[in-house]
CSV table of C-alpha atoms in Angstrom, one decimal:
chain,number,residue,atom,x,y,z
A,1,UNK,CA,-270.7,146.9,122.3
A,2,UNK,CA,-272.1,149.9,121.4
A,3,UNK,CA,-268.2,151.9,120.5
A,4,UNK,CA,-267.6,148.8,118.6
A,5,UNK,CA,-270.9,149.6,116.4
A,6,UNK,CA,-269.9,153.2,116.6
A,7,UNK,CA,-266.2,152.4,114.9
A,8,UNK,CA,-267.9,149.5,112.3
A,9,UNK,CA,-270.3,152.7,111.5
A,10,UNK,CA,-266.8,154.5,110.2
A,11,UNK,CA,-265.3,151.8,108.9
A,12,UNK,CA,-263.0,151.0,111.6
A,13,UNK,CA,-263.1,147.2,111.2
A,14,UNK,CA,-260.1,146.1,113.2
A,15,UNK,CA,-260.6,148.4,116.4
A,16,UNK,CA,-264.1,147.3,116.2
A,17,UNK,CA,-263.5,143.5,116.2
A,18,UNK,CA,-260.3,144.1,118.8
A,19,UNK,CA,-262.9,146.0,121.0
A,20,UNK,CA,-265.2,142.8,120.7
A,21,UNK,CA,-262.3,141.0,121.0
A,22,UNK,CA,-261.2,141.9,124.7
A,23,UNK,CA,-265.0,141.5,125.6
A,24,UNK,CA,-264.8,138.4,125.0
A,25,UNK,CA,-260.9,137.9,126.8
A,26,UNK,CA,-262.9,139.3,129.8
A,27,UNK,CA,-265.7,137.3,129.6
A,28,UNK,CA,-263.0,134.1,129.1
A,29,UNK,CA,-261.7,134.9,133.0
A,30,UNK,CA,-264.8,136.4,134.3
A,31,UNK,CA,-268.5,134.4,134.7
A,32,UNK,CA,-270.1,137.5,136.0
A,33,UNK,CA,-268.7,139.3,132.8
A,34,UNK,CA,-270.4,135.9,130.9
A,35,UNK,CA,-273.5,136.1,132.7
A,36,UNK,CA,-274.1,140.0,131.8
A,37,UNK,CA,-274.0,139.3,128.3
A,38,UNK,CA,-275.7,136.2,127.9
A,39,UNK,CA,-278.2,138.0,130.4
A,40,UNK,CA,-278.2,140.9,127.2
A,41,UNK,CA,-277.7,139.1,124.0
A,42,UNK,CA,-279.0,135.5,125.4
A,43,UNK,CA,-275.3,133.6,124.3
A,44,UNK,CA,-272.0,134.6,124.1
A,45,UNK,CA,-273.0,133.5,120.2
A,46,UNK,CA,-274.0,136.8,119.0
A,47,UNK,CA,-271.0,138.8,120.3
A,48,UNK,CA,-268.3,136.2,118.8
A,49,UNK,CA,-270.3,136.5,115.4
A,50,UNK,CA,-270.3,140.1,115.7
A,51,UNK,CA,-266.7,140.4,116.3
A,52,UNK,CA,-265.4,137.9,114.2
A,53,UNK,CA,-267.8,139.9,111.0
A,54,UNK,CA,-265.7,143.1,111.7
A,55,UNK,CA,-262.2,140.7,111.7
A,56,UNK,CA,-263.8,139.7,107.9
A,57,UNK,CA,-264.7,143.6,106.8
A,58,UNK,CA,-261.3,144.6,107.7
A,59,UNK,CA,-259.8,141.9,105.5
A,60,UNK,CA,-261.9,142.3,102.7
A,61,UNK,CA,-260.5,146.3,102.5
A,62,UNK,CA,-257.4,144.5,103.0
A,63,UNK,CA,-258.1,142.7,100.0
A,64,UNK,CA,-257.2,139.2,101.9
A,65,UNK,CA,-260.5,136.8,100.5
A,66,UNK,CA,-259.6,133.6,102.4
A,67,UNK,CA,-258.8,135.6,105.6
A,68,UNK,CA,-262.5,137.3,104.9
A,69,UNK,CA,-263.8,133.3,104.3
A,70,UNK,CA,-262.3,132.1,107.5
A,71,UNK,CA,-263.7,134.8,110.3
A,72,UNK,CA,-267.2,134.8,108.3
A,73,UNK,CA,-267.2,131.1,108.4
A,74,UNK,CA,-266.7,131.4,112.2
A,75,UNK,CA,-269.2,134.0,112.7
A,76,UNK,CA,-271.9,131.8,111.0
A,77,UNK,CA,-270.6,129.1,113.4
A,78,UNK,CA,-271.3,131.3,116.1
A,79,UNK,CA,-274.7,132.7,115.2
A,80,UNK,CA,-276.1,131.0,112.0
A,81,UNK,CA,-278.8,133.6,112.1
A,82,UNK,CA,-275.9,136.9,112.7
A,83,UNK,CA,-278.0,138.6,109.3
A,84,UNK,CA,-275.0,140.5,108.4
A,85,UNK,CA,-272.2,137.6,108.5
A,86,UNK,CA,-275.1,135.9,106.1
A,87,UNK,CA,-275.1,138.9,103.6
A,88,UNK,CA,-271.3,139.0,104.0
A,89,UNK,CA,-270.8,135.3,103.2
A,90,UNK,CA,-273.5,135.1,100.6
A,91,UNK,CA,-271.6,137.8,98.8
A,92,UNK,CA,-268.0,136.9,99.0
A,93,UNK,CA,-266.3,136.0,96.2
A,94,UNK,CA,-264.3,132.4,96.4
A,95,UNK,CA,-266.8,130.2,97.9
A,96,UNK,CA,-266.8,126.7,96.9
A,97,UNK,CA,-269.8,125.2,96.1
A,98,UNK,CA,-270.5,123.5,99.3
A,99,UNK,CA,-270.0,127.1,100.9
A,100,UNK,CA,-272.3,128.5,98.6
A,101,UNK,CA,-274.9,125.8,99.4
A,102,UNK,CA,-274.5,125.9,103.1
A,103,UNK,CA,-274.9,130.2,103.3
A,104,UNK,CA,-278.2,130.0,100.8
A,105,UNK,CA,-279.6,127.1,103.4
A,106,UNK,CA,-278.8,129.0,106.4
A,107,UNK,CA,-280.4,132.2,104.7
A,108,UNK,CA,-283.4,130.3,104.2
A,109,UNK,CA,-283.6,128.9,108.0
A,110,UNK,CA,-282.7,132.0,109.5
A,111,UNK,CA,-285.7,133.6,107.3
A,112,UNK,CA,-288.1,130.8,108.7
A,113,UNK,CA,-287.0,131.2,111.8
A,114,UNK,CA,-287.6,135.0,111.8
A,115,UNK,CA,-291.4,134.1,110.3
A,116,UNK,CA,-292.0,132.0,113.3
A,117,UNK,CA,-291.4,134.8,115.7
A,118,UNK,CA,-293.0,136.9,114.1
A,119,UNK,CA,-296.1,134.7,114.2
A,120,UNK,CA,-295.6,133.9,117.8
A,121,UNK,CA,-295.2,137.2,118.9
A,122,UNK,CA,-298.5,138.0,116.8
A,123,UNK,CA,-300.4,135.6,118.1
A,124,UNK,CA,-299.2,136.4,122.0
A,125,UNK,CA,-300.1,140.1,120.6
A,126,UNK,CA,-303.3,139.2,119.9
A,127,UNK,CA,-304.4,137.5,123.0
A,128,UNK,CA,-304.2,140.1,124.9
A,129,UNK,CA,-301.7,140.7,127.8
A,130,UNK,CA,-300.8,143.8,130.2
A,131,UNK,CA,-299.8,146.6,128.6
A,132,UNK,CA,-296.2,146.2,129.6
A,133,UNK,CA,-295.9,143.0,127.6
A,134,UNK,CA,-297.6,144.5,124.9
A,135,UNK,CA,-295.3,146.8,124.5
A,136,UNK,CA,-292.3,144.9,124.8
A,137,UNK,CA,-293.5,141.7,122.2
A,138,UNK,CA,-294.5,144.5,119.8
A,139,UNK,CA,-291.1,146.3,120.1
A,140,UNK,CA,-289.7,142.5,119.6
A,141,UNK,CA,-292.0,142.4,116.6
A,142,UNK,CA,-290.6,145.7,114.9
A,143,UNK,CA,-286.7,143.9,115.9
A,144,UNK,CA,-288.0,140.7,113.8
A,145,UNK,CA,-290.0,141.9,110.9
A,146,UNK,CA,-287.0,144.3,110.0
A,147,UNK,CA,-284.3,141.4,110.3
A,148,UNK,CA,-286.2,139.4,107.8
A,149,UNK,CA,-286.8,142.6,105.7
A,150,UNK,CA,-282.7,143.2,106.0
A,151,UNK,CA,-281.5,139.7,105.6
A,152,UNK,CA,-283.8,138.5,102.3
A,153,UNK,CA,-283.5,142.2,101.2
A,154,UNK,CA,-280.2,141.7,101.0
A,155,UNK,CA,-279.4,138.4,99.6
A,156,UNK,CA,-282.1,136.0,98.0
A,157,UNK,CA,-286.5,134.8,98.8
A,158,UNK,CA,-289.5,136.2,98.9
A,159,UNK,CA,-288.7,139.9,98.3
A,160,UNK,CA,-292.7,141.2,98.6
A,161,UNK,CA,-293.1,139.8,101.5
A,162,UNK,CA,-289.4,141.7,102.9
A,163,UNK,CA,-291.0,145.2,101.6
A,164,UNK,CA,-294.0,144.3,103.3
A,165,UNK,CA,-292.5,143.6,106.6
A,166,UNK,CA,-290.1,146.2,106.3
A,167,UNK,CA,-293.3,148.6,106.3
A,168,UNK,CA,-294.7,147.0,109.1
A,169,UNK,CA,-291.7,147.5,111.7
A,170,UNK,CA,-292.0,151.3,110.2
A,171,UNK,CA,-296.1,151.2,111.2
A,172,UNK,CA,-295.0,150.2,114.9
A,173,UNK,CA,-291.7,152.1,115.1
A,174,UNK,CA,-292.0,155.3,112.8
A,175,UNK,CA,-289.0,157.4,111.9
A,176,UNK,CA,-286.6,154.8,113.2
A,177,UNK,CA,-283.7,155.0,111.3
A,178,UNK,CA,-282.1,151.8,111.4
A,179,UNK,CA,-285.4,150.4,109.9
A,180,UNK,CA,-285.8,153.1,107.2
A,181,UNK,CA,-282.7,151.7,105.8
A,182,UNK,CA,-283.8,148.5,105.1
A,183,UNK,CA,-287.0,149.5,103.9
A,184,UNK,CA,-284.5,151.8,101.4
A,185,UNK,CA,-282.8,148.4,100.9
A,186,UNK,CA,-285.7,146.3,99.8
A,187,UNK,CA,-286.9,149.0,97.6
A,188,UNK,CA,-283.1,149.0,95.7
A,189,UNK,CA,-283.2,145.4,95.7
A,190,UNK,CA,-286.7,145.4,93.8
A,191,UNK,CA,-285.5,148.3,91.2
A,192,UNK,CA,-287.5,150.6,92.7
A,193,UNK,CA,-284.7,153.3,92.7
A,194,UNK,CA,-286.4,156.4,93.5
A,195,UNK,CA,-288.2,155.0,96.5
A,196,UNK,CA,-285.3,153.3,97.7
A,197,UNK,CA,-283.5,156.9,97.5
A,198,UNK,CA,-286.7,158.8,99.4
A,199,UNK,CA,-286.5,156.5,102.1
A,200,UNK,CA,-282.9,156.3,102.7
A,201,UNK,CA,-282.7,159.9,102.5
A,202,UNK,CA,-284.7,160.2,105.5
A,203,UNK,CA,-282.7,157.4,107.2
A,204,UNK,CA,-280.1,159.9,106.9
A,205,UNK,CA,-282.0,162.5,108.3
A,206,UNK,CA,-282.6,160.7,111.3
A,207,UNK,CA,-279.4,159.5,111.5
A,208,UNK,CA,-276.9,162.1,109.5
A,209,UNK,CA,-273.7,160.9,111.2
A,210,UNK,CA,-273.7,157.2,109.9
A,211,UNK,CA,-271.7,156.4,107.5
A,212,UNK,CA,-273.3,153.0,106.8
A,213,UNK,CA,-276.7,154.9,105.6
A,214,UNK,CA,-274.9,157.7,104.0
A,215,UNK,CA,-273.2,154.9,101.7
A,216,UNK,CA,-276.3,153.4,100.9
A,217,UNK,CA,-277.6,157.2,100.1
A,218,UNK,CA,-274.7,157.3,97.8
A,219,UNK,CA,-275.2,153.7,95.9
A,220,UNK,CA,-279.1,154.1,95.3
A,221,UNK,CA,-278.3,158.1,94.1
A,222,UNK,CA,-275.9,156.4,91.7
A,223,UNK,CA,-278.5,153.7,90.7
A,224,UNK,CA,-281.1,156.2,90.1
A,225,UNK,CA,-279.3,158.5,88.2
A,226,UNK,CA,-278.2,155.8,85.3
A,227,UNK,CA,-281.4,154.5,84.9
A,228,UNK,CA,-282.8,158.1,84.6
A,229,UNK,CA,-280.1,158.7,82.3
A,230,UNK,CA,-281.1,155.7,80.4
A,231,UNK,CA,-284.5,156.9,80.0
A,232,UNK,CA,-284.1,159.9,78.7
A,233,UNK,CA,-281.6,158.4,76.2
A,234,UNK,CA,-283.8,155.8,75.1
């Protein structure tokens, strides 16, 4: 799982997915390989989504749209709340309306559903458990609040409430990359360019071999930079 993350990171799409892909071949034969993952992922559901999203990035470099459609389709299928099949989908050209309509509804459940855990978890925070369970429900918090930050940061709702929560998994988990790149997300996607660039930069300090948040770096320098250059010429 983690090469396959590794070679999406680069922009290997098809030896991701095909590494994916013979996961799940083993996992076809094997019930102890089964087991393992659902024991680590809860369903076979996230790991089918994963794979089938890296099948779709490859064909969108490919420049093959129904091909993209078709595995993102299948990835929803497999994990309606896979945030990164959702963003996909939600911004792939081609849909027909009843696509359209069906991505933005599962966007807003999956966002629900993200709020519900993350009131759950507070609440189970709140009464007071061992310190072991504390510190795995507010780990699980961080996990949750940045998912809903990520997934309505990138694609449609209540975008306050996404910077807000995207501070808050920051306030439990400082410094963590992965989560400092959505919080430079929901600052791009509010126009807030100049934040959006201070925080991705320090994704990238964190992390200075991804390519996924040295991309980002790149598209909220270039942001920033027109509208500075727009107000100095206006």
């Amino acid at each position: 799982l983690t090469l396959s993350e590794m070679l999406h990171d680069q922009q290997h799409e098809m030896a991701a997915a095909e590494t994916l892909q013979a996961l799940v071949d083993l996992a076809e034969q094997d019930e102890t390989v089964q087991r393992q993952i659902a024991n680590r992922r809860g369903s076979m559901g996230p790991v089918l989504s994963r794979m089938h999203f890296f099948y779709a990035e490859h064909f969108k470099f490919a420049e093959e749209p129904q091909k993209v459609l078709e595995h993102l389709e299948t990835a929803i299928d497999a994990d309606p709340t896979d945030a990164d099949a959702l963003i996909a989908l939600y911004r792939a050209p081609g849909k027909n309306v009843d696509l359209d309509r069906r991505v933005r509804s599962l966007i807003r459940q999956a966002a629900a559903q993200f709020q519900q855990q993350i009131e759950l978890f507070t609440r189970q925070m709140d009464e007071g458990h061992d310190e072991e369970f504390r510190q795995w429900a507010s780990a699980r918090l961080a996990s949750l609040y940045n998912q809903y930050a990520w997934l309505v940061g990138n694609t449609e709702g209540d975008y306050d409430t996404a910077l807000r929560y995207s501070h808050r998994s920051l306030e439990i988990r400082p410094g963590t990359a992965g989560y400092l790149d959505t919080l430079g997300r929901c600052y791009y996607t509010k126009g807030d360019f100049a934040n959006a660039v201070k925080h991705q930069s320090q994704a990238l300090k964190r992390d200075a071999h991804s390519g996924l948040i040295k991309r980002q770096l790149d598209l909220f320098q270039r942001a920033l930079d027109k509208q500075q250059e727009s107000a100095r010429a206006g």
